[in-house]
mmCIF file of C-alpha atoms and ligand atoms in Angstrom:
data_model
loop_
_atom_site.group_PDB
_atom_site.id
_atom_site.type_symbol
_atom_site.label_atom_id
_atom_site.label_comp_id
_atom_site.label_asym_id
_atom_site.label_seq_id
_atom_site.Cartn_x
_atom_site.Cartn_y
_atom_site.Cartn_z
ATOM 1 C CA MET A 1467 -67.435 -10.870 109.837
ATOM 2 C CA MET A 1468 -69.396 -11.435 113.053
ATOM 3 C CA THR A 1469 -69.713 -8.565 115.483
ATOM 4 C CA SER A 1470 -70.015 -9.202 119.215
ATOM 5 C CA LYS A 1471 -73.554 -7.773 119.280
ATOM 6 C CA GLU A 1472 -74.906 -10.231 116.722
ATOM 7 C CA LYS A 1473 -77.185 -12.980 117.902
ATOM 8 C CA ILE A 1474 -76.590 -16.462 116.612
ATOM 9 C CA LEU A 1475 -79.694 -18.479 115.816
ATOM 10 C CA HIS A 1476 -80.878 -20.984 118.377
ATOM 11 C CA ARG A 1477 -80.949 -24.610 117.238
ATOM 12 C CA VAL A 1478 -83.644 -27.190 116.655
ATOM 13 C CA GLN A 1479 -83.165 -30.923 116.223
ATOM 14 C CA LEU A 1480 -83.699 -32.341 112.754
ATOM 15 C CA GLY A 1481 -86.156 -35.217 113.110
ATOM 16 C CA SER A 1482 -85.701 -37.717 115.924
ATOM 17 C CA ASP A 1483 -82.091 -38.670 115.264
ATOM 18 C CA GLY A 1484 -80.708 -35.767 113.246
ATOM 19 C CA PRO A 1485 -78.306 -33.023 114.321
ATOM 20 C CA PRO A 1486 -79.273 -29.688 115.858
ATOM 21 C CA ILE A 1487 -79.719 -27.173 113.053
ATOM 22 C CA GLY A 1488 -80.127 -23.388 112.951
ATOM 23 C CA ALA A 1489 -83.773 -22.550 113.746
ATOM 24 C CA GLN A 1490 -84.074 -20.740 110.433
ATOM 25 C CA GLY A 1491 -82.804 -21.988 107.103
ATOM 26 C CA LEU A 1492 -82.259 -20.193 103.837
ATOM 27 C CA GLY A 1493 -84.439 -20.755 100.781
ATOM 28 C CA CYS A 1494 -82.143 -20.559 97.773
ATOM 29 C CA MET A 1495 -84.681 -20.957 94.961
ATOM 30 C CA GLY A 1496 -84.896 -17.269 94.047
ATOM 31 C CA MET A 1497 -81.124 -17.158 93.561
ATOM 32 C CA SER A 1498 -81.630 -18.960 90.247
ATOM 33 C CA GLU A 1499 -85.234 -18.678 89.086
ATOM 34 C CA PHE A 1500 -88.839 -17.579 89.563
ATOM 35 C CA TYR A 1501 -88.582 -14.276 91.455
ATOM 36 C CA GLY A 1502 -87.066 -11.921 88.907
ATOM 37 C CA THR A 1503 -83.531 -10.767 88.274
ATOM 38 C CA THR A 1504 -80.796 -12.683 90.042
ATOM 39 C CA ASP A 1505 -77.397 -11.475 91.229
ATOM 40 C CA GLU A 1506 -74.880 -14.274 91.734
ATOM 41 C CA ALA A 1507 -72.305 -12.229 93.651
ATOM 42 C CA GLU A 1508 -74.829 -10.907 96.172
ATOM 43 C CA SER A 1509 -76.446 -14.347 96.443
ATOM 44 C CA ARG A 1510 -73.090 -15.936 97.192
ATOM 45 C CA ALA A 1511 -72.382 -13.252 99.823
ATOM 46 C CA THR A 1512 -75.817 -13.946 101.310
ATOM 47 C CA LEU A 1513 -74.985 -17.652 101.664
ATOM 48 C CA GLU A 1514 -71.743 -16.830 103.496
ATOM 49 C CA ARG A 1515 -73.471 -14.330 105.766
ATOM 50 C CA ALA A 1516 -76.201 -16.850 106.584
ATOM 51 C CA LEU A 1517 -73.635 -19.370 107.755
ATOM 52 C CA GLU A 1518 -71.960 -16.720 109.935
ATOM 53 C CA LEU A 1519 -75.269 -15.992 111.640
ATOM 54 C CA GLY A 1520 -76.003 -19.624 112.459
ATOM 55 C CA VAL A 1521 -78.064 -20.710 109.454
ATOM 56 C CA THR A 1522 -77.125 -24.296 108.634
ATOM 57 C CA LEU A 1523 -80.029 -25.576 106.491
ATOM 58 C CA PHE A 1524 -79.798 -24.480 102.861
ATOM 59 C CA ASP A 1525 -82.756 -25.398 100.676
ATOM 60 C CA THR A 1526 -82.709 -26.148 96.968
ATOM 61 C CA ALA A 1527 -84.354 -28.582 94.502
ATOM 62 C CA ASP A 1528 -83.323 -30.202 91.265
ATOM 63 C CA MET A 1529 -86.058 -28.274 89.441
ATOM 64 C CA TYR A 1530 -84.969 -24.765 90.565
ATOM 65 C CA GLY A 1531 -83.379 -23.369 87.449
ATOM 66 C CA ILE A 1532 -83.533 -26.947 86.130
ATOM 67 C CA GLY A 1533 -80.357 -27.895 87.952
ATOM 68 C CA ALA A 1534 -78.830 -24.415 87.898
ATOM 69 C CA ASN A 1535 -79.594 -23.720 91.575
ATOM 70 C CA GLU A 1536 -77.856 -26.898 92.742
ATOM 71 C CA ALA A 1537 -74.904 -26.138 90.469
ATOM 72 C CA PHE A 1538 -74.745 -22.572 91.819
ATOM 73 C CA LEU A 1539 -74.677 -23.847 95.423
ATOM 74 C CA ALA A 1540 -71.979 -26.456 94.756
ATOM 75 C CA SER A 1541 -68.894 -24.379 95.523
ATOM 76 C CA PHE A 1542 -70.446 -22.934 98.687
ATOM 77 C CA VAL A 1543 -71.485 -26.369 99.930
ATOM 78 C CA ARG A 1544 -68.095 -27.913 99.176
ATOM 79 C CA THR A 1545 -66.200 -25.059 100.835
ATOM 80 C CA HIS A 1546 -68.224 -25.458 104.035
ATOM 81 C CA ARG A 1547 -69.126 -29.119 103.781
ATOM 82 C CA GLU A 1548 -69.118 -29.895 107.515
ATOM 83 C CA ALA A 1549 -71.103 -26.806 108.529
ATOM 84 C CA VAL A 1550 -73.763 -26.860 105.807
ATOM 85 C CA LEU A 1551 -76.791 -29.141 105.773
ATOM 86 C CA ILE A 1552 -77.820 -29.252 102.147
ATOM 87 C CA ALA A 1553 -81.417 -30.137 101.377
ATOM 88 C CA THR A 1554 -82.582 -30.878 97.861
ATOM 89 C CA LYS A 1555 -85.639 -32.443 96.268
ATOM 90 C CA PHE A 1556 -86.817 -34.682 93.431
ATOM 91 C CA GLY A 1557 -90.267 -35.201 92.016
ATOM 92 C CA TYR A 1558 -90.814 -32.961 89.003
ATOM 93 C CA ALA A 1559 -89.995 -34.302 85.563
ATOM 94 C CA ARG A 1560 -88.773 -30.874 84.363
ATOM 95 C CA THR A 1561 -85.578 -30.976 82.262
ATOM 96 C CA PRO A 1562 -83.743 -28.455 80.052
ATOM 97 C CA GLN A 1563 -85.386 -30.205 77.092
ATOM 98 C CA SER A 1564 -88.839 -29.946 78.689
ATOM 99 C CA PRO A 1565 -88.882 -26.839 80.926
ATOM 100 C CA GLU A 1566 -92.677 -26.639 80.847
ATOM 101 C CA ASP A 1567 -93.095 -30.259 81.975
ATOM 102 C CA TRP A 1568 -94.082 -29.999 85.616
ATOM 103 C CA SER A 1569 -95.520 -33.498 85.767
ATOM 104 C CA ILE A 1570 -94.784 -35.362 88.970
ATOM 105 C CA ASP A 1571 -92.721 -38.519 88.935
ATOM 106 C CA ASN A 1572 -92.220 -40.620 92.080
ATOM 107 C CA ARG A 1573 -91.059 -43.833 90.404
ATOM 108 C CA PRO A 1574 -88.058 -45.538 92.031
ATOM 109 C CA GLU A 1575 -86.050 -45.500 88.801
ATOM 110 C CA PHE A 1576 -86.761 -41.796 88.369
ATOM 111 C CA LEU A 1577 -85.746 -40.825 91.895
ATOM 112 C CA ARG A 1578 -82.600 -42.956 91.824
ATOM 113 C CA ALA A 1579 -81.441 -41.201 88.664
ATOM 114 C CA ALA A 1580 -82.520 -37.809 90.053
ATOM 115 C CA ALA A 1581 -80.464 -38.360 93.217
ATOM 116 C CA ASP A 1582 -77.385 -39.217 91.161
ATOM 117 C CA ARG A 1583 -77.836 -36.058 89.084
ATOM 118 C CA SER A 1584 -78.222 -33.915 92.229
ATOM 119 C CA LEU A 1585 -75.126 -35.457 93.828
ATOM 120 C CA LYS A 1586 -73.152 -34.685 90.705
ATOM 121 C CA ARG A 1587 -74.383 -31.101 90.351
ATOM 122 C CA LEU A 1588 -73.787 -30.363 94.038
ATOM 123 C CA GLY A 1589 -70.394 -32.059 93.862
ATOM 124 C CA VAL A 1590 -70.915 -33.986 97.100
ATOM 125 C CA ASP A 1591 -70.839 -37.663 98.132
ATOM 126 C CA VAL A 1592 -74.027 -37.470 100.141
ATOM 127 C CA ILE A 1593 -77.198 -35.353 100.177
ATOM 128 C CA ASP A 1594 -77.950 -34.406 103.786
ATOM 129 C CA LEU A 1595 -81.720 -34.107 103.452
ATOM 130 C CA TYR A 1596 -83.552 -35.484 100.429
ATOM 131 C CA TYR A 1597 -87.196 -34.531 99.919
ATOM 132 C CA MET A 1598 -89.910 -35.897 97.720
ATOM 133 C CA HIS A 1599 -90.994 -32.529 96.291
ATOM 134 C CA ARG A 1600 -94.521 -33.573 95.360
ATOM 135 C CA ARG A 1601 -96.422 -36.788 95.704
ATOM 136 C CA THR A 1602 -98.534 -38.497 93.049
ATOM 137 C CA ASP A 1603 -100.927 -41.396 93.657
ATOM 138 C CA ALA A 1604 -99.673 -42.908 90.393
ATOM 139 C CA VAL A 1605 -96.887 -44.618 92.355
ATOM 140 C CA PRO A 1606 -97.592 -46.463 95.632
ATOM 141 C CA LEU A 1607 -96.029 -44.610 98.558
ATOM 142 C CA GLU A 1608 -94.253 -47.802 99.696
ATOM 143 C CA GLU A 1609 -92.365 -47.979 96.388
ATOM 144 C CA SER A 1610 -91.129 -44.373 96.511
ATOM 145 C CA ILE A 1611 -90.263 -44.338 100.208
ATOM 146 C CA GLY A 1612 -88.668 -47.771 99.856
ATOM 147 C CA ALA A 1613 -86.434 -46.452 97.070
ATOM 148 C CA MET A 1614 -85.609 -43.341 99.125
ATOM 149 C CA ALA A 1615 -84.704 -45.602 102.082
ATOM 150 C CA ASP A 1616 -82.421 -47.559 99.738
ATOM 151 C CA LEU A 1617 -80.572 -44.297 99.005
ATOM 152 C CA VAL A 1618 -79.977 -43.902 102.742
ATOM 153 C CA ALA A 1619 -78.740 -47.499 102.982
ATOM 154 C CA ALA A 1620 -76.417 -46.864 100.019
ATOM 155 C CA GLY A 1621 -74.923 -43.812 101.791
ATOM 156 C CA LYS A 1622 -76.136 -41.357 99.131
ATOM 157 C CA VAL A 1623 -78.611 -39.617 101.439
ATOM 158 C CA ARG A 1624 -78.547 -38.945 105.209
ATOM 159 C CA TRP A 1625 -82.142 -38.021 106.114
ATOM 160 C CA LEU A 1626 -85.467 -38.190 104.284
ATOM 161 C CA GLY A 1627 -88.056 -35.464 103.870
ATOM 162 C CA LEU A 1628 -91.454 -34.959 102.282
ATOM 163 C CA SER A 1629 -93.087 -31.837 100.924
ATOM 164 C CA ALA A 1630 -96.742 -30.796 100.853
ATOM 165 C CA VAL A 1631 -98.158 -34.182 101.867
ATOM 166 C CA THR A 1632 -101.190 -34.925 104.011
ATOM 167 C CA ALA A 1633 -100.994 -36.092 107.629
ATOM 168 C CA ALA A 1634 -102.018 -39.592 106.499
ATOM 169 C CA GLU A 1635 -99.231 -39.691 103.893
ATOM 170 C CA LEU A 1636 -96.717 -38.484 106.461
ATOM 171 C CA ARG A 1637 -97.748 -41.225 108.896
ATOM 172 C CA ALA A 1638 -97.688 -43.913 106.194
ATOM 173 C CA ALA A 1639 -94.256 -42.838 104.958
ATOM 174 C CA HIS A 1640 -92.851 -42.612 108.479
ATOM 175 C CA ALA A 1641 -93.951 -46.192 109.133
ATOM 176 C CA ILE A 1642 -91.752 -47.306 106.216
ATOM 177 C CA HIS A 1643 -88.685 -45.202 107.025
ATOM 178 C CA PRO A 1644 -88.207 -42.355 109.535
ATOM 179 C CA ILE A 1645 -89.014 -38.989 107.994
ATOM 180 C CA ALA A 1646 -86.833 -36.235 109.441
ATOM 181 C CA ALA A 1647 -88.515 -33.180 107.911
ATOM 182 C CA LEU A 1648 -91.739 -32.088 106.314
ATOM 183 C CA GLN A 1649 -91.679 -29.003 104.112
ATOM 184 C CA SER A 1650 -95.047 -27.317 103.587
ATOM 185 C CA GLU A 1651 -96.303 -23.830 102.917
ATOM 186 C CA TRP A 1652 -97.022 -22.166 106.255
ATOM 187 C CA SER A 1653 -97.298 -18.489 107.062
ATOM 188 C CA VAL A 1654 -99.599 -15.894 108.606
ATOM 189 C CA PHE A 1655 -101.468 -16.045 105.260
ATOM 190 C CA THR A 1656 -101.474 -19.851 104.669
ATOM 191 C CA ARG A 1657 -102.352 -22.025 107.634
ATOM 192 C CA GLU A 1658 -104.036 -25.176 106.316
ATOM 193 C CA ILE A 1659 -101.405 -27.503 107.800
ATOM 194 C CA GLU A 1660 -102.152 -26.447 111.365
ATOM 195 C CA GLU A 1661 -105.229 -28.648 111.612
ATOM 196 C CA ASP A 1662 -103.776 -32.126 111.223
ATOM 197 C CA VAL A 1663 -100.317 -32.029 109.604
ATOM 198 C CA VAL A 1664 -98.653 -30.087 112.425
ATOM 199 C CA PRO A 1665 -100.007 -32.418 115.165
ATOM 200 C CA ALA A 1666 -98.905 -35.467 113.144
ATOM 201 C CA ALA A 1667 -95.407 -34.032 112.749
ATOM 202 C CA PHE A 1668 -95.199 -33.383 116.487
ATOM 203 C CA GLU A 1669 -96.336 -36.902 117.298
ATOM 204 C CA LEU A 1670 -93.741 -38.434 114.943
ATOM 205 C CA GLY A 1671 -90.853 -36.133 115.901
ATOM 206 C CA VAL A 1672 -90.712 -34.674 112.391
ATOM 207 C CA THR A 1673 -89.240 -31.180 111.993
ATOM 208 C CA LEU A 1674 -91.520 -28.789 110.119
ATOM 209 C CA VAL A 1675 -89.868 -26.621 107.498
ATOM 210 C CA PRO A 1676 -92.328 -23.896 106.486
ATOM 211 C CA TYR A 1677 -91.712 -22.784 102.915
ATOM 212 C CA SER A 1678 -92.795 -19.407 101.541
ATOM 213 C CA PRO A 1679 -93.007 -18.127 105.149
ATOM 214 C CA LEU A 1680 -93.229 -14.567 103.806
ATOM 215 C CA GLY A 1681 -96.098 -15.465 101.481
ATOM 216 C CA ARG A 1682 -93.653 -15.383 98.541
ATOM 217 C CA GLY A 1683 -92.826 -11.835 99.527
ATOM 218 C CA MET A 1684 -96.429 -10.626 99.689
ATOM 219 C CA LEU A 1685 -96.429 -10.451 103.481
ATOM 220 C CA THR A 1686 -93.506 -8.050 103.474
ATOM 221 C CA GLY A 1687 -95.546 -5.468 101.600
ATOM 222 C CA GLN A 1688 -92.788 -5.201 99.029
ATOM 223 C CA ALA A 1689 -93.905 -7.638 96.333
ATOM 224 C CA PHE A 1690 -97.043 -6.814 94.427
ATOM 225 C CA ALA A 1691 -98.282 -7.696 91.018
ATOM 226 C CA GLN A 1692 -97.494 -4.215 89.709
ATOM 227 C CA SER A 1693 -93.898 -4.278 90.888
ATOM 228 C CA LEU A 1694 -93.063 -7.782 89.690
ATOM 229 C CA THR A 1695 -90.781 -7.689 86.685
ATOM 230 C CA GLU A 1696 -91.343 -9.524 83.416
ATOM 231 C CA GLY A 1697 -90.650 -13.242 83.875
ATOM 232 C CA ASP A 1698 -91.401 -13.234 87.616
ATOM 233 C CA ALA A 1699 -93.464 -16.412 88.164
ATOM 234 C CA ARG A 1700 -95.595 -14.707 90.802
ATOM 235 C CA ARG A 1701 -97.352 -12.756 88.037
ATOM 236 C CA ASN A 1702 -99.169 -16.021 87.291
ATOM 237 C CA PHE A 1703 -100.015 -16.955 90.883
ATOM 238 C CA PRO A 1704 -103.698 -16.482 91.806
ATOM 239 C CA ARG A 1705 -102.838 -14.696 95.061
ATOM 240 C CA PHE A 1706 -100.929 -12.034 93.137
ATOM 241 C CA ALA A 1707 -103.674 -11.592 90.502
ATOM 242 C CA SER A 1708 -104.986 -8.062 89.956
ATOM 243 C CA GLN A 1709 -108.565 -8.930 90.990
ATOM 244 C CA HIS A 1710 -107.297 -9.830 94.474
ATOM 245 C CA HIS A 1711 -104.883 -6.951 94.755
ATOM 246 C CA GLN A 1712 -107.051 -4.547 96.701
ATOM 247 C CA ALA A 1713 -108.303 -7.112 99.230
ATOM 248 C CA ASN A 1714 -104.827 -8.498 99.815
ATOM 249 C CA MET A 1715 -103.333 -5.016 100.137
ATOM 250 C CA GLN A 1716 -105.705 -4.405 103.022
ATOM 251 C CA VAL A 1717 -104.503 -7.534 104.795
ATOM 252 C CA VAL A 1718 -100.868 -6.619 104.160
ATOM 253 C CA ALA A 1719 -101.539 -3.130 105.560
ATOM 254 C CA LYS A 1720 -102.677 -4.687 108.850
ATOM 255 C CA VAL A 1721 -99.431 -6.651 109.082
ATOM 256 C CA GLU A 1722 -97.459 -3.475 108.335
ATOM 257 C CA GLU A 1723 -99.311 -1.511 110.992
ATOM 258 C CA ALA A 1724 -98.694 -4.182 113.645
ATOM 259 C CA ALA A 1725 -95.016 -4.401 112.719
ATOM 260 C CA ARG A 1726 -94.606 -0.627 112.847
ATOM 261 C CA GLY A 1727 -96.148 -0.605 116.307
ATOM 262 C CA LEU A 1728 -93.458 -3.020 117.502
ATOM 263 C CA GLY A 1729 -90.614 -1.256 115.730
ATOM 264 C CA ILE A 1730 -89.885 -4.267 113.513
ATOM 265 C CA THR A 1731 -90.445 -5.018 109.830
ATOM 266 C CA SER A 1732 -93.376 -6.959 108.369
ATOM 267 C CA ALA A 1733 -91.004 -9.774 107.369
ATOM 268 C CA GLN A 1734 -89.774 -10.018 110.951
ATOM 269 C CA LEU A 1735 -93.314 -10.060 112.280
ATOM 270 C CA ALA A 1736 -94.207 -12.896 109.899
ATOM 271 C CA LEU A 1737 -91.174 -14.980 110.869
ATOM 272 C CA ALA A 1738 -91.478 -14.302 114.603
ATOM 273 C CA TRP A 1739 -95.124 -15.393 114.345
ATOM 274 C CA LEU A 1740 -94.079 -18.748 112.818
ATOM 275 C CA HIS A 1741 -91.580 -19.427 115.603
ATOM 276 C CA MET A 1742 -94.210 -18.554 118.200
ATOM 277 C CA GLN A 1743 -96.808 -20.676 116.441
ATOM 278 C CA GLY A 1744 -94.346 -23.576 116.538
ATOM 279 C CA ARG A 1745 -93.966 -23.188 120.302
ATOM 280 C CA LYS A 1746 -97.733 -22.906 120.763
ATOM 281 C CA LEU A 1747 -98.438 -26.030 118.700
ATOM 282 C CA ASN A 1748 -95.501 -28.029 120.088
ATOM 283 C CA ALA A 1749 -93.874 -28.215 116.662
ATOM 284 C CA LYS A 1750 -90.167 -28.137 115.840
ATOM 285 C CA VAL A 1751 -90.156 -25.336 113.271
ATOM 286 C CA VAL A 1752 -87.367 -24.254 110.914
ATOM 287 C CA PRO A 1753 -88.740 -21.711 108.399
ATOM 288 C CA ILE A 1754 -86.759 -21.200 105.200
ATOM 289 C CA PRO A 1755 -87.369 -17.612 104.053
ATOM 290 C CA GLY A 1756 -85.890 -17.007 100.640
ATOM 291 C CA THR A 1757 -83.699 -14.012 99.976
ATOM 292 C CA ARG A 1758 -80.841 -13.047 97.685
ATOM 293 C CA ARG A 1759 -79.701 -10.095 99.781
ATOM 294 C CA ARG A 1760 -77.511 -9.883 102.873
ATOM 295 C CA SER A 1761 -79.492 -7.009 104.386
ATOM 296 C CA ARG A 1762 -82.734 -8.998 104.273
ATOM 297 C CA LEU A 1763 -81.017 -12.143 105.506
ATOM 298 C CA GLU A 1764 -79.813 -10.274 108.591
ATOM 299 C CA GLU A 1765 -83.271 -8.838 109.142
ATOM 300 C CA ASN A 1766 -84.860 -12.284 108.820
ATOM 301 C CA VAL A 1767 -82.402 -14.060 111.115
ATOM 302 C CA ALA A 1768 -82.978 -11.429 113.815
ATOM 303 C CA ALA A 1769 -86.693 -12.267 113.741
ATOM 304 C CA ALA A 1770 -86.109 -15.700 115.280
ATOM 305 C CA SER A 1771 -85.541 -14.156 118.706
ATOM 306 C CA ILE A 1772 -88.448 -11.680 118.664
ATOM 307 C CA ILE A 1773 -91.303 -12.426 121.065
ATOM 308 C CA LEU A 1774 -94.684 -11.061 119.977
ATOM 309 C CA PRO A 1775 -97.213 -9.776 122.495
ATOM 310 C CA ASP A 1776 -100.527 -11.648 122.755
ATOM 311 C CA ASP A 1777 -102.616 -8.799 121.350
ATOM 312 C CA VAL A 1778 -100.509 -8.829 118.175
ATOM 313 C CA THR A 1779 -100.792 -12.598 117.648
ATOM 314 C CA ALA A 1780 -104.543 -12.281 118.275
ATOM 315 C CA MET A 1781 -104.759 -9.556 115.624
ATOM 316 C CA LEU A 1782 -102.853 -11.734 113.116
ATOM 317 C CA ASP A 1783 -105.032 -14.775 113.776
ATOM 318 C CA PRO A 1784 -107.930 -14.057 111.376
ATOM 319 C CA LEU A 1785 -105.791 -12.684 108.528
ATOM 320 C CA ALA A 1786 -105.316 -16.005 106.688
ATOM 321 C CA GLY A 1787 -109.088 -16.146 106.273
ATOM 322 C CA ALA A 1788 -109.144 -12.715 104.635
ATOM 323 C CA VAL A 1789 -106.454 -13.363 102.011
ATOM 324 C CA GLN A 1790 -107.841 -13.820 98.489
ATOM 325 C CA GLY A 1791 -106.609 -16.225 95.813
ATOM 326 C CA ALA A 1792 -104.937 -19.617 96.118
ATOM 327 C CA ALA A 1793 -101.322 -19.613 97.352
ATOM 328 C CA VAL A 1794 -100.020 -21.188 94.126
HETATM 329 N N1 LIG B 3024 -91.407 -27.393 98.745
HETATM 330 C C1 LIG B 3024 -91.961 -26.552 97.915
HETATM 331 O O1 LIG B 3024 -92.866 -26.890 97.159
HETATM 332 C C2 LIG B 3024 -91.493 -25.116 97.886
HETATM 333 C C3 LIG B 3024 -92.259 -24.148 97.235
HETATM 334 C C4 LIG B 3024 -91.784 -22.823 97.243
HETATM 335 C C5 LIG B 3024 -90.602 -22.505 97.876
HETATM 336 N N2 LIG B 3024 -89.874 -23.487 98.493
HETATM 337 C C6 LIG B 3024 -88.614 -23.169 99.198
HETATM 338 O O2 LIG B 3024 -88.908 -22.203 100.208
HETATM 339 C C7 LIG B 3024 -88.050 -21.078 100.066
HETATM 340 C C8 LIG B 3024 -88.764 -19.819 100.521
HETATM 341 O O3 LIG B 3024 -89.990 -19.641 99.854
HETATM 342 P P1 LIG B 3024 -90.230 -18.498 98.776
HETATM 343 O O4 LIG B 3024 -88.916 -17.988 98.285
HETATM 344 O O5 LIG B 3024 -91.215 -19.033 97.819
HETATM 345 O O6 LIG B 3024 -91.008 -17.365 99.541
HETATM 346 P P2 LIG B 3024 -90.753 -16.430 100.813
HETATM 347 O O7 LIG B 3024 -89.587 -16.873 101.561
HETATM 348 O O8 LIG B 3024 -92.067 -16.345 101.486
HETATM 349 O O9 LIG B 3024 -90.500 -15.015 100.127
HETATM 350 C C9 LIG B 3024 -89.392 -14.770 99.309
HETATM 351 C C10 LIG B 3024 -89.550 -13.372 98.723
HETATM 352 O O10 LIG B 3024 -89.528 -12.423 99.789
HETATM 353 C C11 LIG B 3024 -88.479 -11.463 99.569
HETATM 354 N N3 LIG B 3024 -87.909 -11.176 100.889
HETATM 355 C C12 LIG B 3024 -87.169 -12.000 101.684
HETATM 356 N N4 LIG B 3024 -86.863 -11.399 102.853
HETATM 357 C C13 LIG B 3024 -87.408 -10.162 102.794
HETATM 358 C C14 LIG B 3024 -87.433 -9.060 103.686
HETATM 359 N N5 LIG B 3024 -86.840 -9.117 104.881
HETATM 360 N N6 LIG B 3024 -88.070 -7.919 103.294
HETATM 361 C C15 LIG B 3024 -88.697 -7.850 102.093
HETATM 362 N N7 LIG B 3024 -88.719 -8.862 101.204
HETATM 363 C C16 LIG B 3024 -88.075 -10.013 101.553
HETATM 364 C C17 LIG B 3024 -87.519 -12.132 98.610
HETATM 365 O O11 LIG B 3024 -86.900 -11.196 97.764
HETATM 366 P P3 LIG B 3024 -85.286 -11.028 97.679
HETATM 367 O O12 LIG B 3024 -84.752 -12.375 97.293
HETATM 368 O O13 LIG B 3024 -85.125 -10.015 96.638
HETATM 369 O O14 LIG B 3024 -84.863 -10.603 99.041
HETATM 370 C C18 LIG B 3024 -88.458 -13.019 97.774
HETATM 371 O O15 LIG B 3024 -89.035 -12.268 96.736
HETATM 372 C C19 LIG B 3024 -87.655 -21.090 98.593
HETATM 373 O O16 LIG B 3024 -86.449 -20.376 98.384
HETATM 374 C C20 LIG B 3024 -87.527 -22.564 98.318
HETATM 375 O O17 LIG B 3024 -86.253 -23.024 98.727
HETATM 376 C C21 LIG B 3024 -90.308 -24.773 98.512
#
C-alpha cells in the first residue's frame, strides 16, 4: 500500500520512440539463481512493491534459472500486463540438459526459437524489450539484428536491446533497426563504458540500463567472499576472490564512510551516483539493481531522488581504478 509520503520514481523515455519508464528497474535474476538462497514469497512481494513505487522495467533472461526466472515472473507479468515492461534476453545456449553450456549463439534460427520459448514461459503475446544477451562474431551482426527486427515485424517483440556490446556494434546494429536500450555493467566500481559506449548511446537516443549497479552487492558492503553461501556464483568471480579481498574492502570502506556522512546507505550512494553520472554525461539511465527483498527495494528506489554533493562525487571518482579483480 502506498503512503502519501512515498516518492514515486521519475520517468525516462525508452529509446527514441518508446514509452516513459520508471527511472529505476528491478533486476530479477537473483530471485531464481546465482546469488544464494531464494525466497519466492518475498520475491513476489518485492515485485508488487516495486510496481507500487513506480518501477516499470522488470529484467530477466531465458538463461536465469534456465527458464525458471521467466516462469516465476509469468503470473506477476500477466496480472499487471499493462503496467509492466518485461525485458528478457537470448544468446546463451544453456538448457536444462546442458546447464554448464554457456556458449553464445546469435544465429537467427536460435533466437527465433528462443523468443518463442520465452513468450511461452512468460505467458504473454509479446515481449516488451528483447535483448541480445551476448554477441559473438561467429554470426554477422546483420543476420542477428535482421532476425530480431523480424520478431518486431511479426508482433512478438516491441523494442530491441543489446547487452555488453561495443560502441561500434551499437552503431552498426542501430543502423539496421532502432535499438531502444543497451544493458551494460556500470557502477562506481566498473566504468569502462563511459569512454565511448555512453556517448554513442546518447547520440543514438538509446537508453542505458546499467546492470550490476551495486557491483553484484560488493558496493553495499554486505556481500563478501566469506559471507557468500555454498552455490553462490560470486564465489567464482575474480572480484570476489580472497586475494583481492583486502584491497576491495578498503575501497568499499570509503564508499561506506561517504554514505554515512550523508546519512544514506552505501547502496543508495551507488545508485544516486549512477543517476548523477547519467545527467553529467547526457545519458538516459535506468539502473536495474537486483534484490529479492522489499526493504532493500524501498531503499534502492529512494536513491533515485538523492542529489550528491560535488565533494562526494569527486571522492568516488578514482575508486573504480582501485578495485581489484575483473568484474566477472
Ligand atoms: N546483461 C547482463 O549480462 C547481466 C549481467 C548481470 C546481471 N544482469 C541483470 O542486472 C540485474 C542486477 O545485477 P546484479 O543482481 O548482478 O547485481 P547488483 O544489482 O549490483 O547487486 C545485487 C546484489 O545486491 C544485493 N542488494 C540489493 N540491494 C541492496 C541493498 N539496498 N543493500 C544491500 N544489498 C543489496 C542483492 O541481495 P538481495 O537480493 O538479497 O537483496 C544482491 O546480492 C540482475 O538481476 C539481472 O537482471 C544482467
